[in-house]
């Protein structure tokens, strides 16, 4: 039995070409008793923040594990390779580009951080040094390191400790107060149902907008990039079922964030929102200035 | 070792966002020794009947297991959450919207049905009651319930028994006799090779059309929505290899259903068929009325 | 415990319809302790060479295993079903259409080959003979055979030995010398980042082009199908980081092959290359004839 029976795995490698499987095969060779839980390999190519968000969502739900995550546009450059031990007891393994930081926080914060040295990892894994690629560190460094840690290898054998505070940070998604008593928040995810998740927590929004609680209110919703359009009106609801068919709603999504939904269709399409879009949220009663009135309800 | 070492898992969550992994992480926490067999997470959003069809295909091929299925457009409404014990010994866990019924039949029929109570499930799983969402019952109710059942938890701890006959049914896909001695059947699936599966069993079709057996016959095939077009001619074959390149065939597919295929190309594209389309099937010799003759063979 | 604890699995079945899961369910029934490592189910429908390439990449990275691979446009015809034992100790199971051959070579070469007989496989697996389909041998023959071999069943119980040299071969992807001291190579894969992998090994290319080593050179790159266009100039690099943003590079990819990349965008889109396209590679200094000069650097 491995010390860590579970390795979670997230990449932007996609389903084709065998890249994910190459890493899993390396894990199966080095840590045959560890189970691999695939978080997602469908992140947009190079989408570090998206990967960080999903990893931080899922990792705390799993038992204590080794979490292997590779969204790595800087592969082959001097960017560091990391192993982070968390207060909960997990290991996070991946590139030093911000990908691991939200998950580290969600797992109780970091305890110790190591910079993985390729040669040491490959020596411990009994892999040839010359087989090493410049473009596929998932297979050649990160998966071996994760597998070794799962079997109980001491991280000090794989690299030197490093200051967590010196790691490369992640620019947080935008959330701020906007003119007219409104809140501006960035779209962080469109889910497959077309729901639009914003970079603001539901309870944070409530405290940023004046008033007591959000539930039942009518809100004004506007995509900043289309500010010449009239804003949409959205009802704050607890469940999709409270919403008449074809009308826009604002709700606390399952990760505690503010999200917009359209009963029976895609809110993202209605609003013209994609990841990175800025959305303005305001109270209907507090509408002012260019918010000249609610938009037409979608048919 | 868990009482049920295998949990199968089907949803319409898609590959992104970590929704599937969130459920699997909950399972790994509550039933660490259970293995998860992913049936599909690629069902069209809200496609209850498609999910029910796939679940009923796969579940009987697996060993006795807990089958977790979540295609749940009514999440957050008053729709019931179910656990169904089957005659074969399996558990089916999912929403009360018809999704589980064909699989229950395919597993020998139901023995006992329970309505899962969220609070009881979460208490048994030692999950906080306040963490409960209105929109992600896969993670918050169904996966914990499935994991608990896999470990041998008594279903009576999770809810009250309920009458199977009172469950929400599923409107069956259309199959009926049509004028001119023909059979009208709904398209239930287009597979990735463009083959068109119909809602009629191969042996059922043989008995609905007069004559002795189908094999070797020429059939007339017409998409009802395009009835002004000449019907296509299709040969009834046992294997794709019997079919000349570019010609249409009708065969007993691997689930025992009637399906249409086009050697080397997509039958669905040729016919203009999608899920829900109605297809008319008739004997070539019995062609009558508006079936004025066979259509041109595709090039 | 199974004799082979790991079964790898590759198909062109895609994520929908439960086809992959049907096979995995059969495996779970017959070899419950074997773990399934999914290599890819996203091969293009019928793409035998693509499947063969990916299988040969991944299989050697895994521990000794049973490798189940089904890309099988000839299903239902007289094509043979195979089990190949390799020098490394692995079994390869799949159709006789060339799919398994590169992996057999990558695993040390074949030791013994058997032609699987459907009736014997199903008898050993205690499956009914009449349930056998003409169109889904993954579920009905290959998965049962792979599972039986994983449990230690003797291959002689499943079929007769056969001459490896009589198996159906795979037309190799094109790589050859071209006029003007150039090399012509077929595109074998576009990865999800738009990198273009060619059918020529990096060290092979170096020896086919005159000169000492490739690194640091400027190369001329031309898609043969668009030979009226000026060729592109590409720098030979070791890492993506050596390449200015928006410029084309040539590198040794992680499988040892020559590949083309465009820093920050899709090289495949720039070049108009898809799988099967022919690419001409030449030295910049050796440019001659219609290679009238380097193309404009992309903006």
PDB file of C-alpha atoms in Angstrom, chain A residues 12-19 21-22 24-26 28-29 32 34-36 41-43 45-46 75-77 133-136 139, chain C residues 6 35-43 54 57-63 189 191-193 197 238-241 251-255:
ATOM      1  CA  UNK A  12      -4.839  21.143 -19.908  1.00  0.00           C
ATOM      2  CA  UNK A  13      -3.669  18.209 -22.055  1.00  0.00           C
ATOM      3  CA  UNK A  14      -7.066  17.338 -23.512  1.00  0.00           C
ATOM      4  CA  UNK A  15      -8.393  13.859 -24.317  1.00  0.00           C
ATOM      5  CA  UNK A  16      -6.238  13.102 -27.374  1.00  0.00           C
ATOM      6  CA  UNK A  17      -2.700  12.031 -28.066  1.00  0.00           C
ATOM      7  CA  UNK A  18      -2.135   9.946 -24.952  1.00  0.00           C
ATOM      8  CA  UNK A  19      -0.527  12.743 -22.917  1.00  0.00           C
ATOM      9  CA  UNK A  21      -2.227   8.414 -20.130  1.00  0.00           C
ATOM     10  CA  UNK A  22       1.552   8.746 -20.455  1.00  0.00           C
ATOM     11  CA  UNK A  24      -0.778   7.896 -15.552  1.00  0.00           C
ATOM     12  CA  UNK A  25       1.364   5.067 -16.944  1.00  0.00           C
ATOM     13  CA  UNK A  26       4.426   6.553 -15.246  1.00  0.00           C
ATOM     14  CA  UNK A  28       1.309   3.112 -12.412  1.00  0.00           C
ATOM     15  CA  UNK A  29       4.951   2.079 -12.817  1.00  0.00           C
ATOM     16  CA  UNK A  32       1.254   0.804  -8.620  1.00  0.00           C
ATOM     17  CA  UNK A  34      -2.019   4.507  -5.904  1.00  0.00           C
ATOM     18  CA  UNK A  35      -5.341   5.305  -7.484  1.00  0.00           C
ATOM     19  CA  UNK A  36      -5.600   8.240  -9.899  1.00  0.00           C
ATOM     20  CA  UNK A  41      -7.886  17.508 -18.427  1.00  0.00           C
ATOM     21  CA  UNK A  42     -10.139  19.843 -20.300  1.00  0.00           C
ATOM     22  CA  UNK A  43      -8.885  23.175 -19.020  1.00  0.00           C
ATOM     23  CA  UNK A  45      -4.718  25.434 -23.013  1.00  0.00           C
ATOM     24  CA  UNK A  46      -2.586  27.537 -20.696  1.00  0.00           C
ATOM     25  CA  UNK A  75       7.479  24.414 -19.669  1.00  0.00           C
ATOM     26  CA  UNK A  76      11.115  24.305 -20.695  1.00  0.00           C
ATOM     27  CA  UNK A  77      11.905  27.774 -19.329  1.00  0.00           C
ATOM     28  CA  UNK A 133      12.174  16.315 -22.713  1.00  0.00           C
ATOM     29  CA  UNK A 134      11.915  20.107 -22.740  1.00  0.00           C
ATOM     30  CA  UNK A 135       8.225  20.100 -23.473  1.00  0.00           C
ATOM     31  CA  UNK A 136       6.534  17.350 -21.455  1.00  0.00           C
ATOM     32  CA  UNK A 139       5.506  12.831 -17.860  1.00  0.00           C
TER      33      UNK A 139
ATOM     34  CA  UNK C   6      -3.378  -3.418 -15.128  1.00  0.00           C
ATOM     35  CA  UNK C  35      -7.378  -1.714 -12.924  1.00  0.00           C
ATOM     36  CA  UNK C  36      -8.227  -0.038 -16.239  1.00  0.00           C
ATOM     37  CA  UNK C  37      -5.955   2.766 -17.450  1.00  0.00           C
ATOM     38  CA  UNK C  38      -7.733   4.644 -20.239  1.00  0.00           C
ATOM     39  CA  UNK C  39      -5.177   5.678 -22.853  1.00  0.00           C
ATOM     40  CA  UNK C  40      -7.609   7.515 -25.121  1.00  0.00           C
ATOM     41  CA  UNK C  41     -11.046   6.948 -26.587  1.00  0.00           C
ATOM     42  CA  UNK C  42     -10.862  10.053 -28.680  1.00  0.00           C
ATOM     43  CA  UNK C  43      -9.035   8.721 -31.719  1.00  0.00           C
ATOM     44  CA  UNK C  54      -0.608   6.606 -29.327  1.00  0.00           C
ATOM     45  CA  UNK C  57       3.839   5.875 -27.075  1.00  0.00           C
ATOM     46  CA  UNK C  58       2.076   4.986 -23.870  1.00  0.00           C
ATOM     47  CA  UNK C  59       2.379   1.210 -23.480  1.00  0.00           C
ATOM     48  CA  UNK C  60       6.139   1.186 -22.775  1.00  0.00           C
ATOM     49  CA  UNK C  61       5.678   3.730 -19.978  1.00  0.00           C
ATOM     50  CA  UNK C  62       3.240   1.462 -18.151  1.00  0.00           C
ATOM     51  CA  UNK C  63       4.227  -1.540 -16.104  1.00  0.00           C
ATOM     52  CA  UNK C 189      -0.562  14.606 -35.350  1.00  0.00           C
ATOM     53  CA  UNK C 191      -1.809  18.415 -30.721  1.00  0.00           C
ATOM     54  CA  UNK C 192      -4.274  20.626 -28.871  1.00  0.00           C
ATOM     55  CA  UNK C 193      -1.775  23.461 -28.708  1.00  0.00           C
ATOM     56  CA  UNK C 197       4.228  16.486 -35.326  1.00  0.00           C
ATOM     57  CA  UNK C 238      15.233  23.120 -27.562  1.00  0.00           C
ATOM     58  CA  UNK C 239      12.476  24.825 -25.605  1.00  0.00           C
ATOM     59  CA  UNK C 240       9.475  26.962 -26.478  1.00  0.00           C
ATOM     60  CA  UNK C 241      11.077  29.701 -24.400  1.00  0.00           C
ATOM     61  CA  UNK C 251      11.953  21.132 -32.087  1.00  0.00           C
ATOM     62  CA  UNK C 252      12.440  17.589 -30.920  1.00  0.00           C
ATOM     63  CA  UNK C 253       9.085  16.783 -29.360  1.00  0.00           C
ATOM     64  CA  UNK C 254       8.561  14.702 -26.270  1.00  0.00           C
ATOM     65  CA  UNK C 255       8.313  11.489 -28.332  1.00  0.00           C
TER      66      UNK C 255
END
